[in-house]
Amino acid sequence: MSDGMSPVVCPMCDGEIAGPGFLVEAARSKGRRRWGVRELICEPCYRRGFSTTEDGRIVSTAFTERQRDRFEWYSLAGRGTEQPAEPCAACGRQVVRNSDPLLKRVTCSHSCSTSLTRTRNGNNGSGQPCETCGTTVTTGRADSRYCSAACRQKAYRQRASTGAAAARPLLDARGRRMPQRSQLKALSGGMAHLGGLCEAFTRTGSVEGTADSAEVDQWSGDLAEAREVVEVLRQKFRDRSGAADVPVNSEPIPVRPVQRKNVAAGVAGLSGLCAGLSGVGELGAEVTPELAAQWQEQAAEALAGIDHIVNVLDTHSHE
């Protein structure tokens, strides 16, 4: 082993690899997780991984000699035949592997492969200020944005907290939390649900079934709150799109009567959805003017649907 080279422990026997290491395709496991790795094992453990015979009987088999608790190796890395030991291109450790045209260079570990890539690219960093602390980036790749892993993690947490504030949880038509990763995804899903609910309201000709005045008053109050939320969103979309205000269609054509239970479910879904939409603050840069113009029209159609069902409920309460 070269001076200054860190020792490598064989994962099969826990002994230090004194001579050349054999680079094998292997797998590690923890609980139900299992993942593939390439690791060095010592020559005795590698040779024991092949069946041997003595007096015509099998002394050892590959199946039993290649397994250990949470570690198992399958074959020597590469697709050809076993090659003589070669030095690792990064640290100089002697490595044995199979010949393979796809393996252009010999490395003994993932860390050595990463180190070699950085060295080949200069390992001098970008020379630009770190986006987190402002320190000049002098190590790593030529496009490095951060001077250390700590600064990279801090920047990720800042982005995550900003994204959470920009896109608060939204509820779907059943009042369940809608999964989202950005304000764009949240608004896309929210406006789609809103459009479907309010289109159903627009098609309501009358309400069939008994509903007392207290229930109708509750529905009207929920619809009034939802209308305020949609009106605020329409104003935000108008400001972002720069388009003229889309007029609300005040004369929808009713086509069918609707059961009271369906009205109750629709109003409850709309109330939950708008409760989530009310959490949308300033529109992010991902909401383009084109999207804002499209959602502005959808918001105007939704307002028409809300106004129509309010009128229907008002007529129903006076019957």
mmCIF file of C-alpha atoms in Angstrom:
data_model
loop_
_atom_site.group_PDB
_atom_site.id
_atom_site.type_symbol
_atom_site.label_atom_id
_atom_site.label_comp_id
_atom_site.label_asym_id
_atom_site.label_seq_id
_atom_site.Cartn_x
_atom_site.Cartn_y
_atom_site.Cartn_z
ATOM 1 C CA MET A 1 0.000 0.000 0.000
ATOM 2 C CA SER A 2 1.347 3.447 -0.901
ATOM 3 C CA ASP A 3 2.304 5.943 1.778
ATOM 4 C CA GLY A 4 -0.625 8.018 2.975
ATOM 5 C CA MET A 5 -3.168 5.597 1.452
ATOM 6 C CA SER A 6 -6.002 4.781 3.813
ATOM 7 C CA PRO A 7 -6.457 1.059 4.593
ATOM 8 C CA VAL A 8 -9.371 -0.824 3.056
ATOM 9 C CA VAL A 9 -11.229 -3.470 5.042
ATOM 10 C CA CYS A 10 -12.608 -6.493 3.209
ATOM 11 C CA PRO A 11 -16.381 -6.626 3.786
ATOM 12 C CA MET A 12 -16.302 -10.439 3.751
ATOM 13 C CA CYS A 13 -13.678 -11.179 6.425
ATOM 14 C CA ASP A 14 -13.207 -7.731 8.049
ATOM 15 C CA GLY A 15 -9.481 -8.006 7.443
ATOM 16 C CA GLU A 16 -7.328 -5.310 5.894
ATOM 17 C CA ILE A 17 -6.650 -5.798 2.192
ATOM 18 C CA ALA A 18 -2.854 -5.954 2.072
ATOM 19 C CA GLY A 19 -2.373 -6.929 -1.583
ATOM 20 C CA PRO A 20 -4.415 -6.163 -4.680
ATOM 21 C CA GLY A 21 -8.128 -5.722 -4.128
ATOM 22 C CA PHE A 22 -10.711 -7.483 -6.308
ATOM 23 C CA LEU A 23 -13.422 -5.109 -7.524
ATOM 24 C CA VAL A 24 -16.702 -7.064 -7.414
ATOM 25 C CA GLU A 25 -20.348 -6.401 -8.217
ATOM 26 C CA ALA A 26 -22.156 -6.778 -4.905
ATOM 27 C CA ALA A 27 -25.223 -5.826 -2.913
ATOM 28 C CA ARG A 28 -25.762 -4.489 0.577
ATOM 29 C CA SER A 29 -28.993 -4.714 2.525
ATOM 30 C CA LYS A 30 -30.573 -3.170 5.600
ATOM 31 C CA GLY A 31 -33.956 -4.373 6.689
ATOM 32 C CA ARG A 32 -36.012 -4.661 3.507
ATOM 33 C CA ARG A 33 -33.767 -2.307 1.563
ATOM 34 C CA ARG A 34 -31.244 -3.751 -0.874
ATOM 35 C CA TRP A 35 -28.967 -1.820 -3.228
ATOM 36 C CA GLY A 36 -26.142 -2.616 -5.616
ATOM 37 C CA VAL A 37 -22.540 -1.566 -4.937
ATOM 38 C CA ARG A 38 -19.034 -2.099 -6.262
ATOM 39 C CA GLU A 39 -16.542 -2.881 -3.536
ATOM 40 C CA LEU A 40 -13.072 -4.316 -3.054
ATOM 41 C CA ILE A 41 -12.616 -7.686 -1.386
ATOM 42 C CA CYS A 42 -9.372 -9.501 -0.575
ATOM 43 C CA GLU A 43 -7.991 -12.262 -2.800
ATOM 44 C CA PRO A 44 -8.647 -15.164 -0.387
ATOM 45 C CA CYS A 45 -12.337 -14.209 -0.070
ATOM 46 C CA TYR A 46 -12.570 -13.872 -3.838
ATOM 47 C CA ARG A 47 -10.991 -17.258 -4.511
ATOM 48 C CA ARG A 48 -13.223 -18.944 -1.950
ATOM 49 C CA GLY A 49 -16.216 -17.705 -3.908
ATOM 50 C CA PHE A 50 -15.681 -20.418 -6.545
ATOM 51 C CA SER A 51 -16.499 -24.112 -6.182
ATOM 52 C CA THR A 52 -13.534 -26.334 -5.325
ATOM 53 C CA THR A 53 -13.342 -30.111 -5.401
ATOM 54 C CA GLU A 54 -11.308 -32.654 -3.470
ATOM 55 C CA ASP A 55 -11.311 -36.370 -4.239
ATOM 56 C CA GLY A 56 -14.232 -35.866 -6.567
ATOM 57 C CA ARG A 57 -16.459 -34.105 -4.037
ATOM 58 C CA ILE A 58 -17.362 -30.430 -3.781
ATOM 59 C CA VAL A 59 -15.628 -28.775 -0.834
ATOM 60 C CA SER A 60 -17.071 -25.268 -1.173
ATOM 61 C CA THR A 61 -19.665 -23.546 -3.360
ATOM 62 C CA ALA A 62 -19.982 -20.012 -4.594
ATOM 63 C CA PHE A 63 -23.439 -19.653 -3.054
ATOM 64 C CA THR A 64 -22.273 -20.206 0.516
ATOM 65 C CA GLU A 65 -18.905 -18.470 0.246
ATOM 66 C CA ARG A 66 -20.141 -15.241 -1.368
ATOM 67 C CA GLN A 67 -22.667 -14.302 1.282
ATOM 68 C CA ARG A 68 -22.390 -12.572 4.595
ATOM 69 C CA ASP A 69 -24.825 -10.756 6.848
ATOM 70 C CA ARG A 70 -26.085 -7.721 4.870
ATOM 71 C CA PHE A 71 -23.472 -8.209 2.115
ATOM 72 C CA GLU A 72 -23.241 -10.484 -0.917
ATOM 73 C CA TRP A 73 -21.044 -10.350 -3.996
ATOM 74 C CA TYR A 74 -21.791 -11.862 -7.406
ATOM 75 C CA SER A 75 -18.933 -11.461 -9.866
ATOM 76 C CA LEU A 76 -15.835 -9.525 -10.754
ATOM 77 C CA ALA A 77 -16.630 -6.088 -12.224
ATOM 78 C CA GLY A 78 -16.534 -6.002 -16.010
ATOM 79 C CA ARG A 79 -17.739 -8.274 -18.811
ATOM 80 C CA GLY A 80 -14.571 -9.913 -20.111
ATOM 81 C CA THR A 81 -11.820 -11.980 -18.576
ATOM 82 C CA GLU A 82 -9.857 -11.335 -15.398
ATOM 83 C CA GLN A 83 -7.056 -8.802 -15.941
ATOM 84 C CA PRO A 84 -3.796 -8.311 -14.046
ATOM 85 C CA ALA A 85 -3.819 -5.833 -11.176
ATOM 86 C CA GLU A 86 -3.791 -2.171 -12.243
ATOM 87 C CA PRO A 87 -3.421 0.950 -10.092
ATOM 88 C CA CYS A 88 -6.505 3.017 -9.293
ATOM 89 C CA ALA A 89 -6.405 6.161 -11.404
ATOM 90 C CA ALA A 90 -7.201 8.303 -8.349
ATOM 91 C CA CYS A 91 -5.389 6.798 -5.327
ATOM 92 C CA GLY A 92 -2.979 4.265 -6.852
ATOM 93 C CA ARG A 93 -4.318 1.220 -4.990
ATOM 94 C CA GLN A 94 -3.913 -2.034 -6.948
ATOM 95 C CA VAL A 95 -7.236 -3.243 -8.360
ATOM 96 C CA VAL A 96 -8.154 -6.449 -10.209
ATOM 97 C CA ARG A 97 -11.177 -6.429 -12.524
ATOM 98 C CA ASN A 98 -12.432 -7.991 -15.763
ATOM 99 C CA SER A 99 -11.720 -6.456 -19.134
ATOM 100 C CA ASP A 100 -14.561 -4.269 -20.400
ATOM 101 C CA PRO A 101 -14.537 -1.602 -23.136
ATOM 102 C CA LEU A 102 -17.098 0.377 -21.148
ATOM 103 C CA LEU A 103 -14.738 0.709 -18.151
ATOM 104 C CA LYS A 104 -12.334 3.326 -19.489
ATOM 105 C CA ARG A 105 -10.363 3.774 -16.269
ATOM 106 C CA VAL A 106 -9.720 1.816 -13.095
ATOM 107 C CA THR A 107 -11.078 3.221 -9.839
ATOM 108 C CA CYS A 108 -11.424 1.356 -6.564
ATOM 109 C CA SER A 109 -14.480 3.161 -5.136
ATOM 110 C CA HIS A 110 -17.174 5.726 -5.807
ATOM 111 C CA SER A 111 -15.235 8.371 -3.890
ATOM 112 C CA CYS A 112 -12.173 7.803 -6.076
ATOM 113 C CA SER A 113 -14.296 8.085 -9.215
ATOM 114 C CA THR A 114 -15.702 11.405 -7.973
ATOM 115 C CA SER A 115 -12.249 12.639 -7.007
ATOM 116 C CA LEU A 116 -10.887 11.731 -10.432
ATOM 117 C CA THR A 117 -13.687 13.632 -12.180
ATOM 118 C CA ARG A 118 -13.029 16.718 -10.090
ATOM 119 C CA THR A 119 -9.286 16.520 -10.654
ATOM 120 C CA ARG A 120 -9.757 16.114 -14.394
ATOM 121 C CA ASN A 121 -11.945 19.229 -14.416
ATOM 122 C CA GLY A 122 -9.383 21.183 -12.433
ATOM 123 C CA ASN A 123 -10.993 20.837 -8.968
ATOM 124 C CA ASN A 124 -10.655 24.603 -8.670
ATOM 125 C CA GLY A 125 -14.335 25.401 -8.349
ATOM 126 C CA SER A 126 -16.136 28.129 -10.243
ATOM 127 C CA GLY A 127 -14.277 31.085 -8.767
ATOM 128 C CA GLN A 128 -17.656 32.733 -8.132
ATOM 129 C CA PRO A 129 -19.011 33.792 -4.727
ATOM 130 C CA CYS A 130 -20.897 31.080 -2.842
ATOM 131 C CA GLU A 131 -24.634 31.707 -3.184
ATOM 132 C CA THR A 132 -25.110 31.134 0.556
ATOM 133 C CA CYS A 133 -22.188 32.748 2.398
ATOM 134 C CA GLY A 134 -20.422 34.763 -0.330
ATOM 135 C CA THR A 135 -17.070 32.997 0.041
ATOM 136 C CA THR A 136 -15.258 32.379 -3.247
ATOM 137 C CA VAL A 137 -15.727 28.770 -4.425
ATOM 138 C CA THR A 138 -12.214 27.387 -4.902
ATOM 139 C CA THR A 139 -12.844 23.610 -4.886
ATOM 140 C CA GLY A 140 -15.113 21.211 -6.741
ATOM 141 C CA ARG A 141 -16.522 21.366 -10.240
ATOM 142 C CA ALA A 142 -16.227 24.301 -12.599
ATOM 143 C CA ASP A 143 -19.957 25.033 -12.184
ATOM 144 C CA SER A 144 -20.022 24.736 -8.372
ATOM 145 C CA ARG A 145 -22.445 27.183 -6.742
ATOM 146 C CA TYR A 146 -21.602 26.516 -3.103
ATOM 147 C CA CYS A 147 -18.337 26.360 -1.193
ATOM 148 C CA SER A 148 -19.314 23.442 1.057
ATOM 149 C CA ALA A 149 -21.961 20.834 1.714
ATOM 150 C CA ALA A 150 -23.236 22.891 4.648
ATOM 151 C CA CYS A 151 -23.930 25.888 2.397
ATOM 152 C CA ARG A 152 -25.630 23.643 -0.154
ATOM 153 C CA GLN A 153 -27.907 22.191 2.535
ATOM 154 C CA LYS A 154 -28.682 25.643 3.932
ATOM 155 C CA ALA A 155 -29.671 26.887 0.476
ATOM 156 C CA TYR A 156 -31.945 23.868 0.002
ATOM 157 C CA ARG A 157 -33.713 24.537 3.292
ATOM 158 C CA GLN A 158 -34.206 28.173 2.377
ATOM 159 C CA ARG A 159 -35.741 27.188 -0.975
ATOM 160 C CA ALA A 160 -37.983 24.660 0.728
ATOM 161 C CA SER A 161 -39.243 27.179 3.276
ATOM 162 C CA THR A 162 -39.862 29.803 0.567
ATOM 163 C CA GLY A 163 -41.768 27.286 -1.559
ATOM 164 C CA ALA A 164 -43.907 26.236 1.395
ATOM 165 C CA ALA A 165 -44.837 29.860 2.089
ATOM 166 C CA ALA A 166 -45.697 30.500 -1.572
ATOM 167 C CA ALA A 167 -47.883 27.417 -1.931
ATOM 168 C CA ARG A 168 -49.847 26.630 1.202
ATOM 169 C CA PRO A 169 -51.835 23.397 1.382
ATOM 170 C CA LEU A 170 -54.866 23.240 -0.913
ATOM 171 C CA LEU A 171 -57.938 21.041 -0.502
ATOM 172 C CA ASP A 172 -59.655 19.102 -3.235
ATOM 173 C CA ALA A 173 -63.398 18.865 -3.856
ATOM 174 C CA ARG A 174 -63.749 16.430 -0.942
ATOM 175 C CA GLY A 175 -61.850 18.594 1.500
ATOM 176 C CA ARG A 176 -58.680 16.476 1.357
ATOM 177 C CA ARG A 177 -55.221 17.968 1.157
ATOM 178 C CA MET A 178 -53.938 18.173 -2.387
ATOM 179 C CA PRO A 179 -50.321 17.026 -2.877
ATOM 180 C CA GLN A 180 -48.180 19.671 -4.546
ATOM 181 C CA ARG A 181 -44.557 20.641 -4.966
ATOM 182 C CA SER A 182 -44.968 24.184 -6.223
ATOM 183 C CA GLN A 183 -47.421 27.046 -6.425
ATOM 184 C CA LEU A 184 -47.847 26.284 -10.124
ATOM 185 C CA LYS A 185 -48.966 22.714 -9.431
ATOM 186 C CA ALA A 186 -51.194 23.843 -6.558
ATOM 187 C CA LEU A 187 -52.980 26.481 -8.623
ATOM 188 C CA SER A 188 -53.322 24.191 -11.646
ATOM 189 C CA GLY A 189 -55.076 21.540 -9.583
ATOM 190 C CA GLY A 190 -57.116 24.069 -7.608
ATOM 191 C CA MET A 191 -58.435 25.916 -10.645
ATOM 192 C CA ALA A 192 -59.289 22.633 -12.384
ATOM 193 C CA HIS A 193 -61.391 21.482 -9.392
ATOM 194 C CA LEU A 194 -62.949 24.914 -9.082
ATOM 195 C CA GLY A 195 -63.971 24.944 -12.735
ATOM 196 C CA GLY A 196 -65.624 21.515 -12.500
ATOM 197 C CA LEU A 197 -67.634 22.393 -9.393
ATOM 198 C CA CYS A 198 -68.848 25.745 -10.656
ATOM 199 C CA GLU A 199 -69.770 24.350 -14.065
ATOM 200 C CA ALA A 200 -72.087 21.935 -12.264
ATOM 201 C CA PHE A 201 -73.599 24.872 -10.372
ATOM 202 C CA THR A 202 -74.184 26.719 -13.645
ATOM 203 C CA ARG A 203 -76.240 23.816 -15.011
ATOM 204 C CA THR A 204 -78.611 23.768 -12.025
ATOM 205 C CA GLY A 205 -82.190 24.674 -12.901
ATOM 206 C CA SER A 206 -83.836 23.988 -9.543
ATOM 207 C CA VAL A 207 -83.264 22.178 -6.272
ATOM 208 C CA GLU A 208 -85.298 19.062 -5.595
ATOM 209 C CA GLY A 209 -85.830 17.963 -1.993
ATOM 210 C CA THR A 210 -86.616 19.621 1.286
ATOM 211 C CA ALA A 211 -84.112 22.072 2.732
ATOM 212 C CA ASP A 212 -84.927 24.258 5.728
ATOM 213 C CA SER A 213 -84.086 27.945 5.826
ATOM 214 C CA ALA A 214 -81.158 27.434 8.225
ATOM 215 C CA GLU A 215 -79.487 25.033 5.786
ATOM 216 C CA VAL A 216 -80.030 27.357 2.842
ATOM 217 C CA ASP A 217 -78.609 30.269 4.847
ATOM 218 C CA GLN A 218 -75.521 28.216 5.665
ATOM 219 C CA TRP A 219 -75.015 27.348 2.011
ATOM 220 C CA SER A 220 -75.426 30.974 0.999
ATOM 221 C CA GLY A 221 -72.856 32.084 3.586
ATOM 222 C CA ASP A 222 -70.338 29.463 2.430
ATOM 223 C CA LEU A 223 -70.862 30.502 -1.181
ATOM 224 C CA ALA A 224 -70.382 34.179 -0.314
ATOM 225 C CA GLU A 225 -67.030 33.397 1.350
ATOM 226 C CA ALA A 226 -65.981 31.281 -1.610
ATOM 227 C CA ARG A 227 -66.923 34.080 -3.997
ATOM 228 C CA GLU A 228 -64.649 36.500 -2.144
ATOM 229 C CA VAL A 229 -61.715 34.113 -2.501
ATOM 230 C CA VAL A 230 -62.316 33.584 -6.222
ATOM 231 C CA GLU A 231 -62.710 37.344 -6.777
ATOM 232 C CA VAL A 232 -59.342 37.999 -5.101
ATOM 233 C CA LEU A 233 -57.704 35.343 -7.262
ATOM 234 C CA ARG A 234 -59.232 36.849 -10.406
ATOM 235 C CA GLN A 235 -57.718 40.212 -9.523
ATOM 236 C CA LYS A 236 -54.297 38.637 -8.989
ATOM 237 C CA PHE A 237 -54.488 36.824 -12.317
ATOM 238 C CA ARG A 238 -55.601 40.023 -14.057
ATOM 239 C CA ASP A 239 -52.625 41.945 -12.629
ATOM 240 C CA ARG A 240 -50.194 39.229 -13.727
ATOM 241 C CA SER A 241 -51.655 38.725 -17.205
ATOM 242 C CA GLY A 242 -52.133 42.429 -17.988
ATOM 243 C CA ALA A 243 -55.335 41.511 -19.845
ATOM 244 C CA ALA A 244 -58.635 43.316 -19.577
ATOM 245 C CA ASP A 245 -61.056 42.178 -16.922
ATOM 246 C CA VAL A 246 -63.156 39.243 -18.135
ATOM 247 C CA PRO A 247 -66.852 40.000 -17.573
ATOM 248 C CA VAL A 248 -68.878 37.564 -15.508
ATOM 249 C CA ASN A 249 -71.631 35.867 -17.474
ATOM 250 C CA SER A 250 -74.798 36.684 -15.549
ATOM 251 C CA GLU A 251 -77.197 34.671 -17.710
ATOM 252 C CA PRO A 252 -76.312 30.969 -17.523
ATOM 253 C CA ILE A 253 -78.807 28.532 -18.975
ATOM 254 C CA PRO A 254 -80.113 25.998 -16.419
ATOM 255 C CA VAL A 255 -80.565 22.528 -17.851
ATOM 256 C CA ARG A 256 -81.639 20.184 -15.020
ATOM 257 C CA PRO A 257 -82.901 19.971 -11.436
ATOM 258 C CA VAL A 258 -80.420 18.867 -8.768
ATOM 259 C CA GLN A 259 -80.994 16.875 -5.596
ATOM 260 C CA ARG A 260 -80.535 18.675 -2.281
ATOM 261 C CA LYS A 261 -77.817 16.238 -1.177
ATOM 262 C CA ASN A 262 -75.808 17.040 -4.333
ATOM 263 C CA VAL A 263 -76.034 20.759 -3.621
ATOM 264 C CA ALA A 264 -74.876 20.152 -0.051
ATOM 265 C CA ALA A 265 -71.882 18.093 -1.265
ATOM 266 C CA GLY A 266 -70.997 20.646 -3.933
ATOM 267 C CA VAL A 267 -71.116 23.602 -1.541
ATOM 268 C CA ALA A 268 -69.019 21.702 1.030
ATOM 269 C CA GLY A 269 -66.411 20.829 -1.608
ATOM 270 C CA LEU A 270 -66.277 24.388 -2.904
ATOM 271 C CA SER A 271 -65.918 25.773 0.611
ATOM 272 C CA GLY A 272 -62.994 23.462 1.381
ATOM 273 C CA LEU A 273 -61.315 24.160 -1.933
ATOM 274 C CA CYS A 274 -61.583 27.938 -1.525
ATOM 275 C CA ALA A 275 -60.296 27.681 2.037
ATOM 276 C CA GLY A 276 -57.103 26.269 0.542
ATOM 277 C CA LEU A 277 -57.003 28.740 -2.331
ATOM 278 C CA SER A 278 -57.251 31.593 0.146
ATOM 279 C CA GLY A 279 -53.741 30.660 1.311
ATOM 280 C CA VAL A 280 -52.163 31.578 -2.030
ATOM 281 C CA GLY A 281 -50.236 34.786 -1.465
ATOM 282 C CA GLU A 282 -48.151 36.603 -4.059
ATOM 283 C CA LEU A 283 -47.940 34.771 -7.370
ATOM 284 C CA GLY A 284 -44.548 33.211 -8.033
ATOM 285 C CA ALA A 285 -42.496 33.678 -11.197
ATOM 286 C CA GLU A 286 -43.598 30.244 -12.408
ATOM 287 C CA VAL A 287 -47.117 31.638 -13.017
ATOM 288 C CA THR A 288 -46.621 33.110 -16.492
ATOM 289 C CA PRO A 289 -48.887 35.814 -17.986
ATOM 290 C CA GLU A 290 -50.365 33.207 -20.349
ATOM 291 C CA LEU A 291 -51.345 30.931 -17.470
ATOM 292 C CA ALA A 292 -52.668 33.888 -15.504
ATOM 293 C CA ALA A 293 -54.900 34.922 -18.431
ATOM 294 C CA GLN A 294 -56.251 31.370 -18.710
ATOM 295 C CA TRP A 295 -56.997 31.174 -14.971
ATOM 296 C CA GLN A 296 -58.522 34.659 -15.085
ATOM 297 C CA GLU A 297 -61.159 33.350 -17.504
ATOM 298 C CA GLN A 298 -61.741 30.260 -15.359
ATOM 299 C CA ALA A 299 -62.195 32.445 -12.291
ATOM 300 C CA ALA A 300 -64.784 34.566 -14.136
ATOM 301 C CA GLU A 301 -66.681 31.412 -15.138
ATOM 302 C CA ALA A 302 -66.523 30.192 -11.541
ATOM 303 C CA LEU A 303 -67.989 33.463 -10.295
ATOM 304 C CA ALA A 304 -70.856 33.059 -12.760
ATOM 305 C CA GLY A 305 -71.536 29.571 -11.422
ATOM 306 C CA ILE A 306 -71.486 30.745 -7.799
ATOM 307 C CA ASP A 307 -73.820 33.659 -8.545
ATOM 308 C CA HIS A 308 -76.220 31.340 -10.345
ATOM 309 C CA ILE A 309 -76.481 28.774 -7.543
ATOM 310 C CA VAL A 310 -77.002 31.615 -5.036
ATOM 311 C CA ASN A 311 -79.951 32.825 -7.116
ATOM 312 C CA VAL A 312 -81.335 29.289 -7.331
ATOM 313 C CA LEU A 313 -81.085 28.873 -3.559
ATOM 314 C CA ASP A 314 -82.737 32.235 -3.005
ATOM 315 C CA THR A 315 -85.645 31.195 -5.245
ATOM 316 C CA HIS A 316 -85.883 27.832 -3.469
ATOM 317 C CA SER A 317 -86.041 29.451 -0.024
ATOM 318 C CA HIS A 318 -89.020 31.618 -1.077
ATOM 319 C CA GLU A 319 -91.061 28.756 -2.520
#
